Coordinates of C-alpha atoms in Angstrom, one line a residue:
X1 CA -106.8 -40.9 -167.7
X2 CA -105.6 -43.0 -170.6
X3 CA -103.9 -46.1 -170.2
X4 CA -101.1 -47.4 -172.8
X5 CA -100.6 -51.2 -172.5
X6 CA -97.0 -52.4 -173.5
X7 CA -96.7 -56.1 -174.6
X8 CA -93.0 -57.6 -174.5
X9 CA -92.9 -61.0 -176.8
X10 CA -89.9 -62.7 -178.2
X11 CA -91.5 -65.9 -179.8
X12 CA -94.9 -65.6 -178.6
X13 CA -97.2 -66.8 -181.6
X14 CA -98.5 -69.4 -179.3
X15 CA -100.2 -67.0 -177.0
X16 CA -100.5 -63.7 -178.2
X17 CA -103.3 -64.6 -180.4
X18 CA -105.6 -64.8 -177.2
X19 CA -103.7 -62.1 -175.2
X20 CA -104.0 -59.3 -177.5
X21 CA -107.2 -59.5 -178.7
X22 CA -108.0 -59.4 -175.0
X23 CA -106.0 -56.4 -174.5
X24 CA -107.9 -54.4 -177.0
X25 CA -111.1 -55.3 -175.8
X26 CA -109.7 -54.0 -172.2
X27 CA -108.8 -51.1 -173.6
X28 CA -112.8 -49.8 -175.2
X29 CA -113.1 -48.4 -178.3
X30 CA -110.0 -46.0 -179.6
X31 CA -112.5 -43.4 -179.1
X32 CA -111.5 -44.1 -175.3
X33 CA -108.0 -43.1 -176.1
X34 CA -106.2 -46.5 -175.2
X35 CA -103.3 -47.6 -177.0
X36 CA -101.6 -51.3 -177.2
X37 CA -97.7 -51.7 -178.4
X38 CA -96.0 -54.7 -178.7
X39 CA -92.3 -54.6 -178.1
X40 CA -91.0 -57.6 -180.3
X41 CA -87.1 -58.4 -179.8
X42 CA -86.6 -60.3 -182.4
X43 CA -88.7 -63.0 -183.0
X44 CA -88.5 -65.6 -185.5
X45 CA -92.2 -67.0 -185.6
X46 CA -95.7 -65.2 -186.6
X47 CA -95.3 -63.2 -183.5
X48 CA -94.6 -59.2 -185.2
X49 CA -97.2 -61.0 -188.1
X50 CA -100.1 -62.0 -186.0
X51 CA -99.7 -58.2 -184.2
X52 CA -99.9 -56.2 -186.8
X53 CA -103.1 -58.4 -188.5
X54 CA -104.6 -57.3 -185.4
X55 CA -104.1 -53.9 -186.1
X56 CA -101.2 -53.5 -183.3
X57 CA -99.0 -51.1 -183.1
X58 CA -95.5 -53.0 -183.1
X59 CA -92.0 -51.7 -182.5
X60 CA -88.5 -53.8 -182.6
X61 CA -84.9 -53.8 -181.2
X62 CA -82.9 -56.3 -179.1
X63 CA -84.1 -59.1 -177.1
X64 CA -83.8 -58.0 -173.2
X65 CA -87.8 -57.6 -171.1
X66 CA -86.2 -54.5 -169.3
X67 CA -85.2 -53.2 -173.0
X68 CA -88.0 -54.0 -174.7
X69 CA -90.3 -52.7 -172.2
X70 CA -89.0 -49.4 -172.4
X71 CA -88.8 -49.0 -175.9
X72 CA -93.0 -50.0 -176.2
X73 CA -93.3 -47.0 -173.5
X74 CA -91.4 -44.8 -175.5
X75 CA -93.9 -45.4 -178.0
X76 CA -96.9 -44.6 -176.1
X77 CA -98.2 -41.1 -174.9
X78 CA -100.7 -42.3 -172.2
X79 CA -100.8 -40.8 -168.8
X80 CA -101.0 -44.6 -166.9
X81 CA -98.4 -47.4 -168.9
X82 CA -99.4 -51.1 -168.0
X83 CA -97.0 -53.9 -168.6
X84 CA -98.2 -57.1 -169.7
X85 CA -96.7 -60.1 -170.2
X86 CA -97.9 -62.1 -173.4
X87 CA -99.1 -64.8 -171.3
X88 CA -101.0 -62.8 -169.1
X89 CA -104.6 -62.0 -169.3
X90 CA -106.3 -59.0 -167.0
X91 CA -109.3 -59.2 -165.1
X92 CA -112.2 -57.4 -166.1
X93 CA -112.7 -54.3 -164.8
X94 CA -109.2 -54.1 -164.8
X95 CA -108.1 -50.5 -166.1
X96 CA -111.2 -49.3 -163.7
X97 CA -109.5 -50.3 -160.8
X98 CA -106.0 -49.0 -162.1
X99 CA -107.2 -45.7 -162.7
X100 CA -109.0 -45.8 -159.1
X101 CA -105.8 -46.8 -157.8
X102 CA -104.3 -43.8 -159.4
X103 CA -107.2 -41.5 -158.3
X104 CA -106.9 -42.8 -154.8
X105 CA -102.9 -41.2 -154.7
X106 CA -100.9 -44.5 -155.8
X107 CA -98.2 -43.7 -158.3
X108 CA -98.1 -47.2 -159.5
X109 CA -98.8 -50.9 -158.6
X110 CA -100.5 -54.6 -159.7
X111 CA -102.5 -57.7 -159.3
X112 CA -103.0 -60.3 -157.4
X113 CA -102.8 -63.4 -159.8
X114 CA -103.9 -67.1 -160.7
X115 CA -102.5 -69.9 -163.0
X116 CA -104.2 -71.0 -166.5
X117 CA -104.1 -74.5 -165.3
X118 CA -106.5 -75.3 -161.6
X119 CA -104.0 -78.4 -160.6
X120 CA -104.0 -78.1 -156.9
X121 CA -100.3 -77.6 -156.5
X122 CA -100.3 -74.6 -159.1
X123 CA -103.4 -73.1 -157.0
X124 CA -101.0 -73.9 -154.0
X125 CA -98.5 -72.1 -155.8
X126 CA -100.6 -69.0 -156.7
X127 CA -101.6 -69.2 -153.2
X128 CA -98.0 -68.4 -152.0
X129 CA -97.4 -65.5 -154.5
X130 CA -100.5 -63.8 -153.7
X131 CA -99.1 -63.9 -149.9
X132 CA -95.8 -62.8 -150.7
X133 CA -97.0 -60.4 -152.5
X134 CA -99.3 -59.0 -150.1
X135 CA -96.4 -59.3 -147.2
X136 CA -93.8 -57.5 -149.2
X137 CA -95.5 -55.4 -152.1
X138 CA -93.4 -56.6 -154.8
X139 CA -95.0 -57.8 -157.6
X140 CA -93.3 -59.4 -160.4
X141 CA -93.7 -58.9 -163.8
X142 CA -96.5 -61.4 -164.9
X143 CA -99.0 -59.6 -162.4
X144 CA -99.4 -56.9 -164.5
X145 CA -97.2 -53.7 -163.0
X146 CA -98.8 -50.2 -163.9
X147 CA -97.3 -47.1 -163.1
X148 CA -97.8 -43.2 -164.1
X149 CA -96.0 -42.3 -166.9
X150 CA -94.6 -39.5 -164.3
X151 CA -93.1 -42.2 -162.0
X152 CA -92.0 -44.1 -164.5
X153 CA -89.9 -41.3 -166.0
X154 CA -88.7 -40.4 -162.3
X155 CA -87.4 -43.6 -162.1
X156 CA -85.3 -43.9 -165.0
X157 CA -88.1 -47.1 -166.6
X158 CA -86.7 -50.6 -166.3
X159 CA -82.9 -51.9 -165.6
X160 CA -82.0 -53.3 -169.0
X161 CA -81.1 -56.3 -167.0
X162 CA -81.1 -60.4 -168.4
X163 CA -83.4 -61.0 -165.1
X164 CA -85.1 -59.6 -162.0
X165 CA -86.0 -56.1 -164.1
X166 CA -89.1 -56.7 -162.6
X167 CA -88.6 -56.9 -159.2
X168 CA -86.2 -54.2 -159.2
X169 CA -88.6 -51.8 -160.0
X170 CA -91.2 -53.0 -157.6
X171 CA -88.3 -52.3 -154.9
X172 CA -87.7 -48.9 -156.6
X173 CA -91.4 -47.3 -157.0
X174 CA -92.4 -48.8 -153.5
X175 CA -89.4 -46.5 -152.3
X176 CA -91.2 -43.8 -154.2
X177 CA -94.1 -43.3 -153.6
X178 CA -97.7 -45.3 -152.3
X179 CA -98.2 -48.8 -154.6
X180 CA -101.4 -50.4 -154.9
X181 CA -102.0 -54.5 -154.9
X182 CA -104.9 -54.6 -156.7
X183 CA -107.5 -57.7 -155.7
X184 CA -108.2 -58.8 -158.8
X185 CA -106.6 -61.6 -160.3
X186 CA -104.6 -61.5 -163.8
X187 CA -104.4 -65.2 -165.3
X188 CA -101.1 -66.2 -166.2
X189 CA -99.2 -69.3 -168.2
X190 CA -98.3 -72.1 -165.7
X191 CA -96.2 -73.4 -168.5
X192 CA -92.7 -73.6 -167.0
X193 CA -94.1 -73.8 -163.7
X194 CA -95.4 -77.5 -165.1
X195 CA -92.5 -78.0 -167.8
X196 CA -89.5 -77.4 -164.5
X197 CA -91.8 -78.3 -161.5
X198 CA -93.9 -76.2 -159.6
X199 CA -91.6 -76.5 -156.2
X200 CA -88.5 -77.0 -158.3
X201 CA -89.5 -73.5 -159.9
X202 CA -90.5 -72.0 -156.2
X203 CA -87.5 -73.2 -154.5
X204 CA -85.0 -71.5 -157.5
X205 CA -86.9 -68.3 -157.6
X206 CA -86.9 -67.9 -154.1
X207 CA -83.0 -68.8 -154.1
X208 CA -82.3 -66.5 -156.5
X209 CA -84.2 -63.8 -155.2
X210 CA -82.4 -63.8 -151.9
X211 CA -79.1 -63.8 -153.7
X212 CA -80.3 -60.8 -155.3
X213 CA -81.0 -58.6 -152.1
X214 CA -78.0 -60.2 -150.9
X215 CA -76.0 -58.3 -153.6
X216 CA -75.4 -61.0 -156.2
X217 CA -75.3 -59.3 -159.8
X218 CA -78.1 -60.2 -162.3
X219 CA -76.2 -61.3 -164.4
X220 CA -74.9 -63.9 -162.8
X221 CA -78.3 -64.9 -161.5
X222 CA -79.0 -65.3 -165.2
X223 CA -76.2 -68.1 -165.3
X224 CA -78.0 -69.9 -162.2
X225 CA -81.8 -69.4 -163.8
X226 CA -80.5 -71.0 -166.8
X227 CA -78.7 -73.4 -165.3
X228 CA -82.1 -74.7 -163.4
X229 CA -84.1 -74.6 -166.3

């Protein structure tokens, strides 16, 4: 099964140029059939530069993650699609133990993860992820979600949503069918984590995320994220 890795970046020069060349390298030699797409909305630095120097694929529209995240699977033919943030590295071994995920009957799924930066209250804070993630099976974005491009189509992609695309369609393909929480780790910025605070940015994820299931709209969750940043 082929994989197709879609990138999202909106000003990302700062990290892509270590993501992507890891990417590729995930993804074997194009004899293997892989294919990388980064889905720029609009940036202003090096970002759509710096992609296409590396020989990556890059397509363009408006600045949204749900949006863009769907357009870069639009532009892939792969049987598997996995979404990666651009501050997000995968594991190795990583598309082996998607693809036995698949194999094994899941329609779709993620990692585990860990922070870039080993500071005892970020590995507290991965810590608390990981557990929440194993407790409820929704993953968020920067742990990597993969999905059959059948599911994916089933479910209509992404929300085109300012926030909480992400966990939406956790909630949506764990309703569909069997998800995998893959044991691996993906390493991931701990930028705003350190820049906000990492129980500053705990306490206002987990507020808004219970606003959300109570039936706040995103977009006014948006307001409140931004607000706490």
């Amino acid at each position: 099964m082929r994989v197709a890795i879609v990138v999202p970046t909106l000003n990302e020069e700062a990290t892509i140029a270590n993501t992507l060349p890891a990417a590729l390298a995930a993804l074997g030699p194009p004899a293997a059939g892989g294919e990388l797409v980064v889905s720029d909305g609009g940036s202003a630095d090096r970002t759509v530069e710096i992609a296409r120097t590396l020989g990556v694929r890059v397509v363009t529209g408006p600045a949204g993650r749900g949006g863009q995240l769907n357009r870069g699977a639009a532009a892939t033919s792969a049987e598997i699609l996995l979404f990666l943030h651009a501050d997000t590295t995968l594991p190795a071994g990583a598309l082996a133990a998607i693809r036995d995920a698949i194999s094994g009957a899941a329609i779709g799924g993620a990692f585990l993860m860990r922070f870039d930066d080993g500071r005892p209250l970020l590995r507290l804070g991965a810590w608390l992820i990981n557990l929440r993630t194993r407790a409820t099976r929704l993953p968020l974005g920067d742990q990597a979600h993969f999905v059959t491009r059948a599911a994916f189509s089933q479910l209509g992609g992404y929300r085109d949503w300012p926030i909480l695309e992400d966990l939406d369609f956790a909630w949506r393909l764990r309703r569909h069918g069997s998800t995998a929480i893959l044991q691996q780790r993906v390493t991931t910025g701990a930028r705003r984590f350190i820049e906000l605070g990492v129980a500053r940015t705990v306490a206002t994820n987990w507020l808004i995320w219970l606003l959300f299931v109570a039936g706040v709209p995103p977009r006014r969750l948006a307001r409140l994220y931004n607000q706490a940043r």
